[in-house]
PDB file of C-alpha atoms and ligand atoms in Angstrom:
ATOM      1  CA  MET A   1      10.258  -0.750 -14.583  1.00 82.00           C
ATOM      2  CA  ARG A   2       7.835   2.136 -14.773  1.00 96.00           C
ATOM      3  CA  ARG A   3       5.625   2.779 -11.625  1.00 96.00           C
ATOM      4  CA  THR A   4       1.856   2.960 -12.291  1.00 98.00           C
ATOM      5  CA  MET A   5       0.302   6.432 -11.551  1.00 98.00           C
ATOM      6  CA  VAL A   6      -3.407   7.215 -10.799  1.00 98.00           C
ATOM      7  CA  ALA A   7      -4.189  10.924 -10.808  1.00 98.00           C
ATOM      8  CA  GLY A   8      -7.397  12.595  -9.932  1.00 98.00           C
ATOM      9  CA  ASN A   9      -8.409  15.805 -11.658  1.00 98.00           C
ATOM     10  CA  TRP A  10     -11.086  17.460  -9.454  1.00 98.00           C
ATOM     11  CA  LYS A  11     -11.561  20.208 -12.081  1.00 98.00           C
ATOM     12  CA  MET A  12     -13.617  23.169 -10.931  1.00 98.00           C
ATOM     13  CA  HIS A  13     -15.452  21.010  -8.316  1.00 98.00           C
ATOM     14  CA  GLY A  14     -15.618  21.314  -4.472  1.00 98.00           C
ATOM     15  CA  THR A  15     -16.280  23.305  -1.487  1.00 98.00           C
ATOM     16  CA  ARG A  16     -14.369  23.440   1.760  1.00 98.00           C
ATOM     17  CA  ALA A  17     -16.829  20.834   3.122  1.00 98.00           C
ATOM     18  CA  SER A  18     -16.847  18.471   0.141  1.00 98.00           C
ATOM     19  CA  VAL A  19     -13.054  18.683  -0.165  1.00 98.00           C
ATOM     20  CA  ALA A  20     -12.761  17.852   3.559  1.00 98.00           C
ATOM     21  CA  GLU A  21     -14.994  14.857   3.152  1.00 98.00           C
ATOM     22  CA  LEU A  22     -13.008  13.684   0.029  1.00 98.00           C
ATOM     23  CA  ILE A  23      -9.741  14.020   2.000  1.00 98.00           C
ATOM     24  CA  THR A  24     -11.101  12.003   4.826  1.00 98.00           C
ATOM     25  CA  GLY A  25     -12.057   9.236   2.343  1.00 98.00           C
ATOM     26  CA  LEU A  26      -8.718   9.387   0.645  1.00 98.00           C
ATOM     27  CA  SER A  27      -6.870   9.241   3.946  1.00 97.00           C
ATOM     28  CA  ALA A  28      -8.363   5.845   4.668  1.00 97.00           C
ATOM     29  CA  LEU A  29      -7.215   4.333   1.435  1.00 97.00           C
ATOM     30  CA  THR A  30      -4.083   2.012   1.327  1.00 94.00           C
ATOM     31  CA  VAL A  31      -2.010   2.857  -1.646  1.00 96.00           C
ATOM     32  CA  PRO A  32      -0.358  -0.235  -3.100  1.00 96.00           C
ATOM     33  CA  SER A  33       3.404  -0.096  -3.055  1.00 94.00           C
ATOM     34  CA  GLY A  34       3.906   0.061  -6.710  1.00 93.00           C
ATOM     35  CA  VAL A  35       1.453   2.943  -7.410  1.00 98.00           C
ATOM     36  CA  ASP A  36       1.830   6.663  -7.301  1.00 98.00           C
ATOM     37  CA  VAL A  37      -1.279   8.617  -6.535  1.00 98.00           C
ATOM     38  CA  ALA A  38      -1.871  12.397  -7.116  1.00 98.00           C
ATOM     39  CA  VAL A  39      -4.813  14.653  -6.816  1.00 98.00           C
ATOM     40  CA  PHE A  40      -5.398  17.943  -8.662  1.00 98.00           C
ATOM     41  CA  PRO A  41      -7.733  20.216  -6.682  1.00 98.00           C
ATOM     42  CA  SER A  42      -8.813  23.721  -7.640  1.00 98.00           C
ATOM     43  CA  PHE A  43      -6.265  26.345  -6.640  1.00 98.00           C
ATOM     44  CA  LEU A  44      -8.601  27.273  -3.817  1.00 98.00           C
ATOM     45  CA  HIS A  45      -8.350  23.888  -2.293  1.00 98.00           C
ATOM     46  CA  ILE A  46      -4.735  23.126  -2.863  1.00 98.00           C
ATOM     47  CA  GLY A  47      -3.713  24.202   0.552  1.00 98.00           C
ATOM     48  CA  GLN A  48      -6.504  22.292   2.175  1.00 98.00           C
ATOM     49  CA  ALA A  49      -5.491  19.159   0.276  1.00 98.00           C
ATOM     50  CA  ILE A  50      -1.880  19.467   1.110  1.00 98.00           C
ATOM     51  CA  ASP A  51      -2.641  19.869   4.778  1.00 98.00           C
ATOM     52  CA  GLY A  52      -5.257  17.212   4.850  1.00 98.00           C
ATOM     53  CA  LEU A  53      -3.166  14.620   3.081  1.00 98.00           C
ATOM     54  CA  LYS A  54      -0.017  15.285   4.979  1.00 97.00           C
ATOM     55  CA  GLY A  55       1.531  11.951   5.894  1.00 95.00           C
ATOM     56  CA  GLN A  56      -0.399  10.047   3.162  1.00 96.00           C
ATOM     57  CA  ALA A  57       1.167   8.604  -0.029  1.00 96.00           C
ATOM     58  CA  ILE A  58      -0.844  11.019  -2.162  1.00 98.00           C
ATOM     59  CA  ALA A  59       0.866  13.846  -3.884  1.00 98.00           C
ATOM     60  CA  VAL A  60      -0.975  17.081  -4.747  1.00 98.00           C
ATOM     61  CA  GLY A  61      -0.634  19.029  -8.035  1.00 98.00           C
ATOM     62  CA  ALA A  62      -2.362  22.007  -9.592  1.00 98.00           C
ATOM     63  CA  GLN A  63      -4.521  22.092 -12.671  1.00 98.00           C
ATOM     64  CA  ASN A  64      -2.893  25.076 -14.245  1.00 98.00           C
ATOM     65  CA  VAL A  65       0.196  27.306 -13.826  1.00 98.00           C
ATOM     66  CA  ALA A  66       1.408  30.780 -15.049  1.00 98.00           C
ATOM     67  CA  VAL A  67       3.658  30.963 -18.068  1.00 98.00           C
ATOM     68  CA  GLN A  68       6.358  32.469 -15.923  1.00 97.00           C
ATOM     69  CA  PRO A  69       8.008  30.585 -13.093  1.00 97.00           C
ATOM     70  CA  GLU A  70       8.663  33.571 -10.736  1.00 97.00           C
ATOM     71  CA  GLN A  71       6.168  35.636  -8.816  1.00 97.00           C
ATOM     72  CA  GLY A  72       5.190  38.959 -10.393  1.00 97.00           C
ATOM     73  CA  ALA A  73       2.688  41.243 -11.795  1.00 98.00           C
ATOM     74  CA  LEU A  74       0.341  38.814 -13.508  1.00 97.00           C
ATOM     75  CA  THR A  75      -3.145  39.274 -11.943  1.00 98.00           C
ATOM     76  CA  GLY A  76      -5.093  36.000 -11.429  1.00 97.00           C
ATOM     77  CA  GLU A  77      -2.264  33.773 -12.151  1.00 98.00           C
ATOM     78  CA  VAL A  78      -0.339  31.427  -9.937  1.00 98.00           C
ATOM     79  CA  ALA A  79       3.454  30.772 -10.425  1.00 98.00           C
ATOM     80  CA  SER A  80       5.178  27.536 -10.504  1.00 98.00           C
ATOM     81  CA  SER A  81       7.457  28.806  -7.700  1.00 98.00           C
ATOM     82  CA  GLN A  82       4.236  29.583  -5.641  1.00 98.00           C
ATOM     83  CA  LEU A  83       2.992  26.077  -6.199  1.00 98.00           C
ATOM     84  CA  ALA A  84       6.189  24.549  -5.224  1.00 98.00           C
ATOM     85  CA  ASP A  85       6.358  26.688  -2.079  1.00 98.00           C
ATOM     86  CA  ALA A  86       2.877  25.432  -1.204  1.00 98.00           C
ATOM     87  CA  GLY A  87       3.922  21.794  -1.591  1.00 98.00           C
ATOM     88  CA  CYS A  88       2.549  20.936  -5.025  1.00 98.00           C
ATOM     89  CA  THR A  89       4.767  18.529  -6.898  1.00 98.00           C
ATOM     90  CA  LEU A  90       2.813  18.233 -10.317  1.00 98.00           C
ATOM     91  CA  VAL A  91       0.911  20.411 -12.714  1.00 98.00           C
ATOM     92  CA  LEU A  92      -1.608  19.510 -15.560  1.00 98.00           C
ATOM     93  CA  VAL A  93      -0.550  21.165 -18.846  1.00 98.00           C
ATOM     94  CA  GLY A  94      -2.723  21.293 -22.009  1.00 98.00           C
ATOM     95  CA  HIS A  95      -5.878  19.681 -20.681  1.00 98.00           C
ATOM     96  CA  SER A  96      -8.337  19.589 -23.499  1.00 97.00           C
ATOM     97  CA  GLU A  97     -10.888  21.827 -21.467  1.00 97.00           C
ATOM     98  CA  ARG A  98      -8.139  24.456 -21.456  1.00 98.00           C
ATOM     99  CA  ARG A  99      -7.121  24.066 -25.048  1.00 97.00           C
ATOM    100  CA  GLN A 100     -10.665  24.068 -26.213  1.00 96.00           C
ATOM    101  CA  LEU A 101     -12.793  26.189 -23.784  1.00 96.00           C
ATOM    102  CA  ILE A 102     -10.050  28.653 -22.756  1.00 97.00           C
ATOM    103  CA  GLY A 103      -8.220  28.736 -26.000  1.00 97.00           C
ATOM    104  CA  GLU A 104      -4.870  27.756 -24.669  1.00 98.00           C
ATOM    105  CA  SER A 105      -2.361  27.600 -27.529  1.00 97.00           C
ATOM    106  CA  ASP A 106       0.707  25.203 -28.049  1.00 96.00           C
ATOM    107  CA  GLU A 107       2.896  28.243 -27.544  1.00 97.00           C
ATOM    108  CA  VAL A 108       1.260  29.014 -24.111  1.00 98.00           C
ATOM    109  CA  LEU A 109       1.189  25.522 -22.856  1.00 98.00           C
ATOM    110  CA  ILE A 110       4.836  24.975 -23.812  1.00 98.00           C
ATOM    111  CA  ARG A 111       5.735  27.899 -21.637  1.00 98.00           C
ATOM    112  CA  LYS A 112       3.689  26.564 -18.784  1.00 98.00           C
ATOM    113  CA  PHE A 113       5.327  23.191 -19.272  1.00 98.00           C
ATOM    114  CA  ALA A 114       8.678  24.840 -18.988  1.00 98.00           C
ATOM    115  CA  ALA A 115       7.701  27.135 -16.046  1.00 98.00           C
ATOM    116  CA  ALA A 116       6.668  24.041 -14.158  1.00 98.00           C
ATOM    117  CA  GLN A 117       9.882  22.242 -14.747  1.00 98.00           C
ATOM    118  CA  ALA A 118      11.848  25.313 -13.852  1.00 98.00           C
ATOM    119  CA  GLN A 119      10.609  25.012 -10.323  1.00 98.00           C
ATOM    120  CA  GLY A 120      10.914  21.229 -10.045  1.00 98.00           C
ATOM    121  CA  LEU A 121       7.244  20.415 -10.692  1.00 98.00           C
ATOM    122  CA  THR A 122       6.354  17.445 -12.984  1.00 98.00           C
ATOM    123  CA  PRO A 123       4.248  18.477 -15.822  1.00 98.00           C
ATOM    124  CA  VAL A 124       1.492  16.078 -16.933  1.00 98.00           C
ATOM    125  CA  LEU A 125       1.070  16.883 -20.586  1.00 98.00           C
ATOM    126  CA  CYS A 126      -2.425  16.078 -21.825  1.00 98.00           C
ATOM    127  CA  VAL A 127      -2.942  15.298 -25.499  1.00 98.00           C
ATOM    128  CA  GLY A 128      -5.975  13.881 -27.447  1.00 98.00           C
ATOM    129  CA  GLU A 129      -8.073  14.104 -30.434  1.00 98.00           C
ATOM    130  CA  THR A 130     -11.737  15.190 -30.851  1.00 97.00           C
ATOM    131  CA  LEU A 131     -14.417  12.770 -32.182  1.00 96.00           C
ATOM    132  CA  GLU A 132     -14.284  14.481 -35.639  1.00 96.00           C
ATOM    133  CA  GLN A 133     -10.524  13.944 -35.777  1.00 97.00           C
ATOM    134  CA  ARG A 134     -10.925  10.230 -34.801  1.00 97.00           C
ATOM    135  CA  GLN A 135     -13.675   9.777 -37.310  1.00 95.00           C
ATOM    136  CA  ALA A 136     -11.373  11.316 -39.996  1.00 97.00           C
ATOM    137  CA  GLU A 137      -8.744   8.909 -38.901  1.00 97.00           C
ATOM    138  CA  GLN A 138      -6.484  11.738 -37.825  1.00 98.00           C
ATOM    139  CA  THR A 139      -5.947  10.606 -34.300  1.00 98.00           C
ATOM    140  CA  LEU A 140      -2.213   9.682 -34.501  1.00 98.00           C
ATOM    141  CA  GLU A 141      -1.516  12.781 -36.521  1.00 98.00           C
ATOM    142  CA  VAL A 142      -3.233  15.119 -33.995  1.00 98.00           C
ATOM    143  CA  VAL A 143      -1.673  13.470 -30.951  1.00 98.00           C
ATOM    144  CA  GLY A 144       1.787  13.349 -32.758  1.00 98.00           C
ATOM    145  CA  ARG A 145       1.586  17.034 -33.531  1.00 98.00           C
ATOM    146  CA  GLN A 146       0.574  18.014 -29.922  1.00 98.00           C
ATOM    147  CA  LEU A 147       3.503  16.057 -28.479  1.00 98.00           C
ATOM    148  CA  GLY A 148       5.800  17.087 -31.245  1.00 98.00           C
ATOM    149  CA  SER A 149       5.318  20.802 -30.745  1.00 98.00           C
ATOM    150  CA  VAL A 150       6.707  20.365 -26.989  1.00 98.00           C
ATOM    151  CA  ILE A 151       9.526  18.078 -28.216  1.00 98.00           C
ATOM    152  CA  GLU A 152      10.494  20.642 -30.897  1.00 98.00           C
ATOM    153  CA  ALA A 153      10.287  23.668 -28.431  1.00 98.00           C
ATOM    154  CA  LEU A 154      11.919  22.021 -25.306  1.00 98.00           C
ATOM    155  CA  GLY A 155      13.723  18.915 -26.481  1.00 98.00           C
ATOM    156  CA  ILE A 156      13.235  15.277 -25.784  1.00 98.00           C
ATOM    157  CA  GLU A 157      15.076  15.237 -22.449  1.00 98.00           C
ATOM    158  CA  VAL A 158      12.155  17.195 -20.717  1.00 98.00           C
ATOM    159  CA  PHE A 159      10.191  13.984 -20.907  1.00 98.00           C
ATOM    160  CA  ALA A 160      12.525  12.395 -18.495  1.00 98.00           C
ATOM    161  CA  ARG A 161      10.788  14.559 -15.873  1.00 98.00           C
ATOM    162  CA  ALA A 162       7.311  14.683 -17.249  1.00 98.00           C
ATOM    163  CA  VAL A 163       4.213  12.413 -17.501  1.00 98.00           C
ATOM    164  CA  ILE A 164       2.002  12.231 -20.726  1.00 98.00           C
ATOM    165  CA  ALA A 165      -1.742  11.730 -20.494  1.00 98.00           C
ATOM    166  CA  TYR A 166      -3.625  10.558 -23.678  1.00 98.00           C
ATOM    167  CA  GLU A 167      -7.068  11.800 -23.279  1.00 98.00           C
ATOM    168  CA  PRO A 168      -9.402  11.455 -26.287  1.00 98.00           C
ATOM    169  CA  VAL A 169     -11.649  14.522 -26.043  1.00 97.00           C
ATOM    170  CA  TRP A 170     -14.769  12.485 -27.009  1.00 97.00           C
ATOM    171  CA  ALA A 171     -14.152  10.316 -23.918  1.00 96.00           C
ATOM    172  CA  ILE A 172     -13.743  13.032 -21.317  1.00 96.00           C
ATOM    173  CA  GLY A 173     -16.842  13.268 -18.937  1.00 89.00           C
ATOM    174  CA  THR A 174     -19.013  11.613 -21.624  1.00 92.00           C
ATOM    175  CA  GLY A 175     -19.188   8.053 -20.251  1.00 88.00           C
ATOM    176  CA  LEU A 176     -17.601   6.948 -23.429  1.00 89.00           C
ATOM    177  CA  THR A 177     -14.180   5.221 -22.957  1.00 89.00           C
ATOM    178  CA  ALA A 178     -11.603   4.240 -25.617  1.00 92.00           C
ATOM    179  CA  THR A 179     -11.409   0.454 -25.853  1.00 96.00           C
ATOM    180  CA  PRO A 180      -8.168  -0.802 -24.272  1.00 97.00           C
ATOM    181  CA  GLN A 181      -6.934  -1.534 -27.758  1.00 98.00           C
ATOM    182  CA  GLN A 182      -7.756   1.829 -28.935  1.00 97.00           C
ATOM    183  CA  ALA A 183      -5.871   3.458 -26.079  1.00 98.00           C
ATOM    184  CA  GLN A 184      -2.955   1.016 -26.318  1.00 98.00           C
ATOM    185  CA  ASP A 185      -2.552   1.930 -30.027  1.00 98.00           C
ATOM    186  CA  VAL A 186      -2.216   5.640 -29.290  1.00 98.00           C
ATOM    187  CA  HIS A 187       0.061   5.003 -26.274  1.00 98.00           C
ATOM    188  CA  ALA A 188       2.260   2.737 -28.384  1.00 98.00           C
ATOM    189  CA  ALA A 189       2.459   5.537 -31.072  1.00 98.00           C
ATOM    190  CA  ILE A 190       3.444   8.172 -28.372  1.00 98.00           C
ATOM    191  CA  ARG A 191       6.125   5.866 -27.024  1.00 98.00           C
ATOM    192  CA  ALA A 192       7.385   5.306 -30.509  1.00 98.00           C
ATOM    193  CA  GLN A 193       7.585   8.978 -31.226  1.00 98.00           C
ATOM    194  CA  LEU A 194       9.567   9.450 -28.062  1.00 98.00           C
ATOM    195  CA  ALA A 195      11.740   6.546 -28.893  1.00 98.00           C
ATOM    196  CA  ALA A 196      12.504   7.945 -32.293  1.00 98.00           C
ATOM    197  CA  GLU A 197      14.262  10.762 -30.328  1.00 98.00           C
ATOM    198  CA  ASN A 198      15.643   8.922 -27.175  1.00 98.00           C
ATOM    199  CA  ALA A 199      14.968   5.246 -26.510  1.00 98.00           C
ATOM    200  CA  GLU A 200      15.804   5.547 -22.733  1.00 98.00           C
ATOM    201  CA  VAL A 201      13.421   8.530 -22.250  1.00 98.00           C
ATOM    202  CA  ALA A 202      10.657   6.607 -24.114  1.00 98.00           C
ATOM    203  CA  GLN A 203      11.210   3.539 -22.008  1.00 98.00           C
ATOM    204  CA  GLY A 204      10.924   5.492 -18.793  1.00 98.00           C
ATOM    205  CA  ALA A 205       8.062   7.831 -19.662  1.00 98.00           C
ATOM    206  CA  ARG A 206       4.780   7.147 -17.980  1.00 98.00           C
ATOM    207  CA  LEU A 207       1.869   7.355 -20.267  1.00 98.00           C
ATOM    208  CA  LEU A 208      -1.446   7.737 -18.541  1.00 98.00           C
ATOM    209  CA  TYR A 209      -4.965   7.115 -20.210  1.00 98.00           C
ATOM    210  CA  GLY A 210      -7.785   9.454 -19.426  1.00 98.00           C
ATOM    211  CA  GLY A 211     -11.399   9.574 -20.444  1.00 97.00           C
ATOM    212  CA  SER A 212     -14.236   8.124 -18.265  1.00 94.00           C
ATOM    213  CA  VAL A 213     -12.058   5.691 -16.338  1.00 97.00           C
ATOM    214  CA  LYS A 214     -13.948   3.896 -13.703  1.00 96.00           C
ATOM    215  CA  ALA A 215     -13.236   1.027 -11.467  1.00 96.00           C
ATOM    216  CA  ALA A 216     -15.158  -1.165 -13.761  1.00 96.00           C
ATOM    217  CA  ASN A 217     -12.835  -0.560 -16.833  1.00 97.00           C
ATOM    218  CA  ALA A 218      -9.654   0.260 -15.114  1.00 97.00           C
ATOM    219  CA  VAL A 219      -8.300  -3.176 -14.846  1.00 97.00           C
ATOM    220  CA  GLU A 220      -8.463  -3.817 -18.588  1.00 97.00           C
ATOM    221  CA  LEU A 221      -7.105  -0.506 -19.499  1.00 98.00           C
ATOM    222  CA  PHE A 222      -4.178  -0.607 -17.061  1.00 97.00           C
ATOM    223  CA  GLY A 223      -3.360  -4.108 -18.209  1.00 97.00           C
ATOM    224  CA  MET A 224      -2.254  -2.875 -21.664  1.00 98.00           C
ATOM    225  CA  PRO A 225       1.553  -2.803 -22.096  1.00 97.00           C
ATOM    226  CA  ASP A 226       1.908   0.884 -22.893  1.00 98.00           C
ATOM    227  CA  ILE A 227      -0.779   2.247 -20.351  1.00 98.00           C
ATOM    228  CA  ASP A 228       0.954   3.078 -17.116  1.00 98.00           C
ATOM    229  CA  GLY A 229      -2.068   4.304 -15.122  1.00 98.00           C
ATOM    230  CA  GLY A 230      -4.785   6.890 -15.572  1.00 98.00           C
ATOM    231  CA  LEU A 231      -5.921  10.392 -15.139  1.00 98.00           C
ATOM    232  CA  ILE A 232      -9.305  10.272 -13.698  1.00 98.00           C
ATOM    233  CA  GLY A 233     -11.906  13.117 -13.735  1.00 98.00           C
ATOM    234  CA  GLY A 234     -15.456  12.412 -12.508  1.00 97.00           C
ATOM    235  CA  ALA A 235     -14.649   9.202 -10.689  1.00 97.00           C
ATOM    236  CA  SER A 236     -11.922  10.859  -8.731  1.00 98.00           C
ATOM    237  CA  LEU A 237     -14.524  12.936  -6.732  1.00 98.00           C
ATOM    238  CA  ASN A 238     -15.665   9.746  -4.933  1.00 98.00           C
ATOM    239  CA  ALA A 239     -13.068   8.278  -2.606  1.00 98.00           C
ATOM    240  CA  ASP A 240     -14.491   4.840  -2.849  1.00 98.00           C
ATOM    241  CA  GLU A 241     -14.503   4.668  -6.712  1.00 98.00           C
ATOM    242  CA  PHE A 242     -11.035   6.365  -6.866  1.00 98.00           C
ATOM    243  CA  GLY A 243      -9.825   3.816  -4.281  1.00 98.00           C
ATOM    244  CA  ALA A 244     -11.043   0.947  -6.405  1.00 98.00           C
ATOM    245  CA  ILE A 245      -9.295   2.421  -9.388  1.00 98.00           C
ATOM    246  CA  ILE A 246      -6.058   2.668  -7.364  1.00 98.00           C
ATOM    247  CA  ARG A 247      -6.431  -0.956  -6.317  1.00 97.00           C
ATOM    248  CA  ALA A 248      -6.837  -1.936  -9.975  1.00 97.00           C
ATOM    249  CA  ALA A 249      -3.644  -0.133 -10.682  1.00 97.00           C
ATOM    250  CA  GLY A 250      -1.906  -2.175  -8.091  1.00 95.00           C
ATOM    251  CA  ASN A 251      -2.933  -5.422  -9.630  1.00 85.00           C
TER     252      ASN A 251
HETATM  253  C1  PEP B   1     -10.286  14.492 -17.184  1.00 72.77           C
HETATM  254  O1  PEP B   1     -10.962  15.447 -17.063  1.00 72.77           O
HETATM  255  O2  PEP B   1      -9.022  14.581 -17.228  1.00 72.77           O
HETATM  256  C2  PEP B   1     -10.967  13.204 -17.346  1.00 72.77           C
HETATM  257  C3  PEP B   1     -10.352  12.159 -17.755  1.00 72.77           C
HETATM  258  O3  PEP B   1     -12.298  13.354 -17.011  1.00 72.77           O
HETATM  259  P1  PEP B   1     -13.281  11.959 -16.946  1.00 72.77           P
HETATM  260  O4  PEP B   1     -12.614  10.930 -16.209  1.00 72.77           O
HETATM  261  O5  PEP B   1     -14.417  12.529 -16.116  1.00 72.77           O
HETATM  262  O6  PEP B   1     -13.750  11.607 -18.275  1.00 72.77           O
END
């Protein structure tokens, strides 16, 4: 039985004051027993979140990680060993904003995925198609290629210790959401791709949906058989809304 996960990607948002307020709100939430909750603050606020959420059932992850696991001469980067030392347990890899706006290649994100696991962090691998690709009916091909590149480089077993987030690029931060059936179709294809390599890994892998998830659409999305929770952007910056999404995951 897979546990549901609700993860909040705070992106490049927050000040010390707004993060403190968010932490206060999150600390007041009751996390349902079958749900894992995580937040991904900016690097600057990771320590504040870890300290502020001590004793809460909320894990803290990073939005990015260096390609090498050990500390070293790599100005501006943060090693997975440093994230683990700080108390992080997860890291986002291959978010579409990094693929598209920063130009992160498959080769780079594969190294980041491996660097995260080398230090015991759980990578959350983000995959998803653009609007043009969906309209050209290339969704499954694109997502299959993104996932396949990691499987090919690192092997299927790495997905026993990873989470996959399907995030259609056209739904991120746009207010547009994939319908539950559209999301389910892609999640089923992802699970089938994993199953073709290893049925046990496929059965255990948690597949999150991301793209304008809110309390209002979470119940229907999370009710689909291959959707094991959500990666939430904008709505995770509001503790009440995020709390309502967490409750939806517990239903
Ligand atoms: C995201 O950035 O991962 C995301 C899903 O954002 P939003 O919920 O705002 O669409």
